[in-house]
Coordinates of C-alpha atoms in Angstrom, one line a residue:
M114 CA 0.0 0.0 0.0
P115 CA 1.5 3.3 -1.0
V116 CA 2.1 5.7 2.0
A117 CA 0.7 8.5 -0.1
L118 CA -2.8 6.8 0.1
L119 CA -2.6 7.1 3.9
A120 CA -1.7 10.8 3.5
L121 CA -4.8 11.3 1.3
A122 CA -6.9 9.4 3.8
L123 CA -5.6 11.5 6.7
S124 CA -6.5 14.6 4.7
A125 CA -10.0 13.3 4.0
F126 CA -10.3 12.6 7.8
A127 CA -9.4 16.2 8.6
I128 CA -11.8 17.7 6.0
G129 CA -14.6 15.4 6.9
T130 CA -14.2 16.1 10.6
T131 CA -14.4 19.9 10.2
E132 CA -17.4 19.6 8.0
F133 CA -19.5 17.4 10.2
V134 CA -18.3 18.2 13.8
I135 CA -20.2 21.5 13.9
M136 CA -23.5 19.4 14.0
G137 CA -22.6 18.0 17.4
L138 CA -21.5 21.4 18.7
L139 CA -24.5 23.4 17.5
P140 CA -25.9 24.0 21.0
E141 CA -22.5 25.2 22.3
V142 CA -21.9 27.4 19.4
A143 CA -25.4 28.9 19.5
R144 CA -25.1 29.6 23.2
D145 CA -21.6 31.1 23.1
L146 CA -22.3 33.4 20.1
Q147 CA -25.8 34.2 21.3
V148 CA -27.8 33.0 18.3
S149 CA -30.6 30.6 17.8
I150 CA -30.2 26.9 16.9
P151 CA -31.7 27.5 13.4
S152 CA -29.2 30.5 12.9
A153 CA -26.3 28.2 14.0
G154 CA -27.6 25.7 11.5
W155 CA -26.7 28.2 8.8
L156 CA -23.1 27.5 9.6
I157 CA -23.7 24.1 8.1
S158 CA -25.4 25.5 5.0
G159 CA -22.8 28.2 4.6
Y160 CA -20.0 25.5 4.5
A161 CA -22.0 23.4 2.1
L162 CA -22.6 26.3 -0.3
G163 CA -18.9 27.2 -0.1
V164 CA -18.1 23.7 -1.3
A165 CA -20.8 23.7 -4.0
I166 CA -19.6 27.1 -5.4
G167 CA -16.0 26.8 -4.6
A168 CA -15.4 23.3 -6.0
P169 CA -15.7 24.1 -9.8
I170 CA -14.0 27.5 -9.2
M171 CA -11.0 26.0 -7.5
A172 CA -10.9 23.2 -10.1
L173 CA -10.7 25.9 -12.8
L174 CA -8.1 28.0 -11.0
T175 CA -5.8 25.1 -10.3
A176 CA -6.3 23.2 -13.6
R177 CA -2.8 24.0 -14.9
L178 CA -1.0 23.2 -11.7
P179 CA 0.5 19.8 -11.0
R180 CA -1.8 17.8 -8.8
K181 CA 0.6 17.5 -6.0
K182 CA 1.0 21.2 -5.7
T183 CA -2.7 21.7 -6.0
L184 CA -3.5 19.3 -3.1
I185 CA -0.8 20.9 -0.9
L186 CA -2.2 24.4 -1.7
L187 CA -5.7 23.2 -0.9
M188 CA -4.6 21.9 2.5
V189 CA -3.0 25.2 3.3
I190 CA -6.4 26.9 2.7
F191 CA -7.9 24.3 4.9
I192 CA -5.5 25.0 7.8
I193 CA -6.0 28.7 7.5
G194 CA -9.8 28.3 7.5
N195 CA -9.8 26.2 10.7
L196 CA -7.5 28.7 12.4
L197 CA -10.0 31.4 11.5
C198 CA -12.8 29.3 13.0
A199 CA -11.0 28.9 16.2
L200 CA -10.3 32.7 16.4
A201 CA -13.7 33.9 15.3
Y202 CA -15.3 36.0 18.1
N203 CA -18.7 36.5 16.5
Y204 CA -21.2 34.6 14.3
H205 CA -20.4 36.5 11.1
L206 CA -16.7 35.9 11.4
L207 CA -17.3 32.2 12.1
M208 CA -19.5 32.0 9.0
L209 CA -16.8 33.6 6.9
A210 CA -14.2 31.2 8.3
R211 CA -16.4 28.2 7.5
I212 CA -16.7 29.4 3.9
V213 CA -12.9 29.9 3.6
T214 CA -12.4 26.3 4.9
A215 CA -15.0 25.0 2.4
L216 CA -13.2 26.3 -0.6
C217 CA -10.7 23.5 -0.5
H218 CA -13.2 20.7 0.1
G219 CA -14.7 19.8 -3.3
A220 CA -11.5 20.2 -5.3
F221 CA -9.4 18.2 -2.8
F222 CA -11.7 15.2 -3.0
G223 CA -12.1 15.4 -6.7
I224 CA -8.4 15.7 -7.5
G225 CA -7.4 13.5 -4.6
A226 CA -9.5 10.6 -6.0
V227 CA -7.7 11.0 -9.4
V228 CA -4.3 11.0 -7.6
A229 CA -5.2 7.9 -5.5
A230 CA -6.2 6.0 -8.6
S231 CA -2.8 6.9 -10.2
L232 CA -0.8 5.5 -7.3
V233 CA -1.8 1.8 -8.0
P234 CA -2.2 -0.6 -10.9
A235 CA -5.4 -0.4 -12.9
D236 CA -7.0 -3.4 -11.2
R237 CA -6.7 -1.8 -7.8
Q238 CA -7.8 1.8 -8.6
A239 CA -11.3 1.5 -7.1
S240 CA -9.8 0.1 -3.9
A241 CA -7.4 3.0 -3.7
V242 CA -10.1 5.6 -4.1
A243 CA -12.2 3.7 -1.5
L244 CA -9.2 3.8 0.9
M245 CA -8.9 7.6 0.5
F246 CA -12.7 8.0 1.3
T247 CA -12.3 5.7 4.3
G248 CA -10.9 8.9 5.9
L249 CA -14.2 10.5 5.4
T250 CA -16.2 7.7 7.0
L251 CA -13.7 7.5 9.9
A252 CA -14.3 11.2 10.4
N253 CA -17.9 10.3 11.3
V254 CA -16.9 7.3 13.4
L255 CA -14.0 8.9 15.3
G256 CA -13.5 12.6 14.4
V257 CA -17.1 13.8 15.0
P258 CA -17.8 12.1 18.3
L259 CA -14.3 12.8 19.7
G260 CA -14.4 16.4 18.3
T261 CA -17.8 16.9 19.9
S262 CA -16.7 15.6 23.2
F263 CA -13.5 17.6 23.1
G264 CA -15.5 20.8 22.3
Q265 CA -18.0 20.1 25.1
M266 CA -15.2 19.8 27.6
F267 CA -12.8 22.6 26.5
G268 CA -15.1 24.8 24.4
W269 CA -16.0 24.5 20.8
R270 CA -13.0 26.6 19.6
A271 CA -10.7 23.9 20.9
T272 CA -12.1 21.5 18.4
F273 CA -11.1 23.7 15.5
W274 CA -7.6 24.2 16.9
G275 CA -7.3 20.4 17.0
V276 CA -8.5 20.0 13.5
A277 CA -6.0 22.6 12.3
I278 CA -3.2 20.5 13.9
I279 CA -4.4 17.4 12.1
G280 CA -4.4 19.5 8.9
V281 CA -0.8 20.4 9.5
L282 CA 0.1 16.7 9.9
A283 CA -1.7 16.0 6.6
F284 CA 0.1 18.9 4.9
I285 CA 3.5 17.4 5.9
A286 CA 2.4 13.9 4.9
L287 CA 1.4 15.1 1.4
I288 CA 4.7 16.9 0.9
V289 CA 6.7 13.9 1.9
S290 CA 4.7 11.1 0.4
L291 CA 3.0 12.3 -2.8
P292 CA 5.2 11.5 -5.9
Q293 CA 5.9 14.0 -8.6
N294 CA 4.2 12.8 -11.8
R295 CA 6.4 14.4 -14.5
Q296 CA 4.2 12.8 -17.3
E297 CA 1.1 14.5 -16.0
K298 CA -0.7 16.7 -18.4
P299 CA -2.7 19.8 -17.4
V300 CA -6.5 19.4 -17.4
H301 CA -8.3 21.7 -19.9
L302 CA -11.8 22.1 -18.5
A303 CA -13.1 23.7 -21.7
S304 CA -12.6 20.4 -23.5
E305 CA -14.7 18.6 -20.9
I306 CA -17.8 20.9 -21.1
G307 CA -19.4 18.8 -23.8
A308 CA -19.9 16.0 -21.4
L309 CA -22.4 18.1 -19.5
A310 CA -24.9 17.9 -22.3
N311 CA -26.0 14.4 -21.0
G312 CA -29.4 14.7 -19.5
K313 CA -29.0 11.5 -17.4
L314 CA -25.9 13.1 -15.8
W315 CA -28.0 16.0 -14.5
L316 CA -30.6 13.6 -13.2
S317 CA -27.8 11.7 -11.5
L318 CA -26.5 14.9 -9.9
L319 CA -30.1 15.7 -8.8
M320 CA -30.3 12.4 -7.1
T321 CA -27.1 13.3 -5.1
V322 CA -28.7 16.6 -4.2
F323 CA -31.8 15.0 -2.7
F324 CA -29.8 12.2 -1.0
A325 CA -27.7 14.8 0.8
A326 CA -30.8 16.9 1.6
A327 CA -32.5 14.0 3.2
M328 CA -29.4 13.1 5.2
F329 CA -28.6 16.6 6.4
A330 CA -32.2 17.7 7.2
L331 CA -32.0 15.2 10.0
F332 CA -28.2 15.0 10.7
S333 CA -27.8 18.8 11.0
Y334 CA -30.2 18.9 14.0
I335 CA -29.3 15.6 15.6
A336 CA -27.8 17.1 18.7
P337 CA -30.8 19.2 19.8
L338 CA -33.1 16.2 18.9
L339 CA -31.2 13.9 21.1
T340 CA -30.9 16.3 24.0
E341 CA -34.3 17.9 24.0
V342 CA -36.5 15.0 22.7
T343 CA -34.7 11.8 23.6
G344 CA -33.3 13.4 26.7
I345 CA -29.7 12.3 26.7
S346 CA -26.7 14.2 28.0
G347 CA -24.0 15.9 26.0
R348 CA -21.8 12.9 26.5
G349 CA -24.6 10.7 25.3
V350 CA -24.7 12.7 22.1
S351 CA -21.0 11.9 21.5
W352 CA -21.7 8.2 21.9
T353 CA -24.7 8.4 19.6
L354 CA -22.6 10.2 16.9
F355 CA -20.1 7.3 17.2
L356 CA -22.9 4.8 16.7
I357 CA -24.1 6.8 13.6
G358 CA -20.5 6.8 12.3
A359 CA -20.3 3.1 12.7
G360 CA -23.6 2.7 10.8
L361 CA -22.3 5.0 8.0
T362 CA -19.1 2.9 7.6
V363 CA -21.0 -0.4 7.5
G364 CA -23.5 1.0 5.1
N365 CA -20.7 2.2 2.8
I366 CA -19.3 -1.3 2.6
L367 CA -22.7 -3.0 2.0
G368 CA -23.7 -0.3 -0.5
G369 CA -20.5 -0.9 -2.5
R370 CA -21.3 -4.6 -2.8
L371 CA -24.9 -3.9 -3.8
A372 CA -23.8 -1.3 -6.4
D373 CA -21.4 -3.8 -7.9
R374 CA -24.3 -6.1 -8.6
K375 CA -26.8 -3.6 -9.8
V376 CA -26.7 0.2 -9.4
S377 CA -30.4 0.8 -9.9
F378 CA -31.5 -1.7 -7.3
S379 CA -28.9 -0.4 -4.8
L380 CA -30.2 3.2 -5.1
I381 CA -33.9 2.4 -5.1
L382 CA -33.5 0.3 -2.0
S383 CA -31.3 2.8 -0.2
F384 CA -33.6 5.8 -0.9
S385 CA -36.6 3.8 0.3
L386 CA -34.9 2.8 3.5
I387 CA -33.7 6.3 4.2
A388 CA -37.4 7.5 3.9
I389 CA -38.6 4.7 6.1
F390 CA -36.1 5.1 8.9
S391 CA -36.3 8.9 8.9
L392 CA -40.1 8.7 9.3
L393 CA -39.7 6.0 12.0
F394 CA -37.3 8.2 14.0
S395 CA -40.0 10.9 14.4
W396 CA -41.7 8.3 16.7
T397 CA -38.7 6.4 18.2
S398 CA -36.8 9.6 19.1
Q399 CA -38.7 9.7 22.4
A400 CA -37.3 6.3 23.6
L401 CA -33.6 6.0 24.1
W402 CA -32.9 2.5 22.9
L403 CA -35.4 2.6 20.0
A404 CA -33.8 5.9 18.9
E405 CA -30.3 4.4 19.0
I406 CA -31.3 1.4 16.9
T407 CA -33.3 3.5 14.4
L408 CA -30.3 5.9 14.0
F409 CA -27.9 3.1 13.4
L410 CA -30.2 1.6 10.7
W411 CA -30.8 5.1 9.2
A412 CA -27.0 5.6 9.0
M413 CA -26.5 2.3 7.3
A414 CA -29.2 3.1 4.7
T415 CA -27.8 6.6 4.2
F416 CA -24.2 5.7 3.3
A417 CA -25.2 2.6 1.4
T418 CA -26.4 5.1 -1.2
V419 CA -23.0 6.7 -1.7
P420 CA -21.2 4.1 -3.9
G421 CA -24.1 3.8 -6.2
L422 CA -24.4 7.6 -6.6
Q423 CA -20.7 7.9 -7.4
I424 CA -20.7 5.1 -9.9
N425 CA -23.9 6.4 -11.6
V426 CA -22.5 9.9 -12.0
V427 CA -19.2 8.8 -13.4
R428 CA -21.0 6.4 -15.7
H429 CA -22.9 9.2 -17.3
G430 CA -20.0 11.6 -17.4
K431 CA -17.1 9.3 -18.3
E432 CA -15.8 11.7 -20.9
A433 CA -15.0 14.2 -18.2
P434 CA -14.3 12.3 -15.0
N435 CA -12.4 15.2 -13.2
L436 CA -15.1 17.7 -13.8
V437 CA -18.0 15.3 -13.1
S438 CA -16.3 14.2 -9.8
T439 CA -16.0 17.8 -8.7
L440 CA -19.6 18.6 -9.7
N441 CA -20.9 15.5 -7.8
I442 CA -19.3 16.9 -4.6
S443 CA -20.9 20.2 -5.4
A444 CA -24.2 18.5 -5.8
F445 CA -23.7 16.7 -2.4
N446 CA -23.1 20.0 -0.7
V447 CA -26.0 21.8 -2.4
G448 CA -28.1 19.0 -0.9
N449 CA -26.3 19.5 2.5
A450 CA -27.3 23.2 2.4
L451 CA -30.9 22.5 1.3
G452 CA -31.4 19.8 4.0
A453 CA -30.0 22.1 6.8
W454 CA -32.3 24.9 5.6
V455 CA -35.3 22.6 5.4
G456 CA -34.7 21.3 8.9
G457 CA -34.2 24.9 10.3
A458 CA -37.3 26.1 8.5
V459 CA -39.4 23.3 10.1
I460 CA -38.1 24.3 13.5
G461 CA -38.4 28.0 12.9
E462 CA -42.1 27.6 11.7
G463 CA -42.9 26.0 15.1
F464 CA -43.5 22.4 13.9
G465 CA -41.1 21.2 16.6
L466 CA -38.0 19.0 16.5
T467 CA -39.9 15.8 15.9
A468 CA -41.1 17.1 12.5
V469 CA -37.6 17.3 11.2
P470 CA -37.3 13.6 10.5
V471 CA -40.6 13.8 8.7
A472 CA -39.2 16.5 6.4
A473 CA -36.1 14.4 5.9
A474 CA -38.3 11.4 4.8
A475 CA -40.1 13.7 2.3
L476 CA -36.8 14.7 0.7
A477 CA -35.8 11.1 0.5
V478 CA -39.1 10.3 -1.3
I479 CA -38.4 13.0 -3.9
G480 CA -34.9 11.4 -4.4
L481 CA -36.6 8.0 -4.8
L482 CA -39.0 9.4 -7.5
I483 CA -36.0 10.9 -9.4
C484 CA -34.2 7.6 -9.2
L485 CA -37.2 5.7 -10.5
F486 CA -37.7 8.1 -13.4
T487 CA -34.0 8.0 -14.3
F488 CA -33.7 4.2 -14.4
R489 CA -37.1 3.9 -16.1
K490 CA -35.7 6.0 -18.9
S491 CA -32.5 3.9 -19.0
D492 CA -34.5 0.7 -19.2
R493 CA -36.6 2.1 -22.0
A494 CA -33.5 3.2 -23.9
T495 CA -31.9 -0.3 -23.5
A496 CA -35.1 -2.0 -24.6
S497 CA -35.2 0.3 -27.7
V498 CA -31.6 -0.6 -28.6
R499 CA -32.3 -4.3 -28.3
A500 CA -35.4 -4.0 -30.4

């Protein structure tokens, strides 16, 4: 296993932790900065929109740079953003710092996946990319609960200082381990624009949007749901986030195996289960053990969707894999912002925290309908060709 893959996984771990840990710290951030929970939730949406807008822009600005230099530069931006988060003394500065941090996110994952695949033989490229993204799932298993617990004990700013330190370690690891590819050719984005004319590609990206919206409508407000409805302590929130992270990891593995067999079945099943478990949580959230079981199953269903979505997008945009990969991350974060906004709107309109999982289920149903429509069109096209 190339050491560079571990450096990429460490970078993914740091980036994933800084994106998701804010969810476990929403009550602390809201209290310290004297804003409401829905207002604090906009810190999630702001980050997501920063990724969605920044990903294609950063891909364009760095297109002519060698990939190693690009990844190192992006990690520098990441470190600066987290330092600004730790130093922010009011809500608006924290929002700005989150957006700065988000600028590196989409481009790093898009370019990093290409680099990971280039480090191994062709028959191991998928495994290499999966190993890099293991850092993201470990961010949910370890980074988010530990970061939440650390922030609750020492203040939420301490968590961002810690993430910045991890970023420095990843920065050093990238410099030391990533090889210089002297045969690498600059990416010309203009030549890839033609791939965007594929209608099925945009339907696939729309699936990603509603998958992420369904996930983050619930996940963004999981801490207040657990403390105010389920009635568990701050430490209990950390353990529940660990359980959710474990479910995400297991789901990612199972989803990959399902997608290898049939992408359409994998996505239809996953969207259906996300809707079912989200709706179920609106009732089970009031009982501790039922809530924990439901959230674990919900997490499994959620990340079981990820491999199928990635394969489906790349399949319909294979002429421009770099651009499509970046756009898929943008789509994910557009959905992140949409979901956080929907959840906040439900709370702000006075429907209560238990209505948030119902809204998440509705978003998953929309994703399911898009999924059914997309694959129905594909099946018709295939039948037409056979005829």
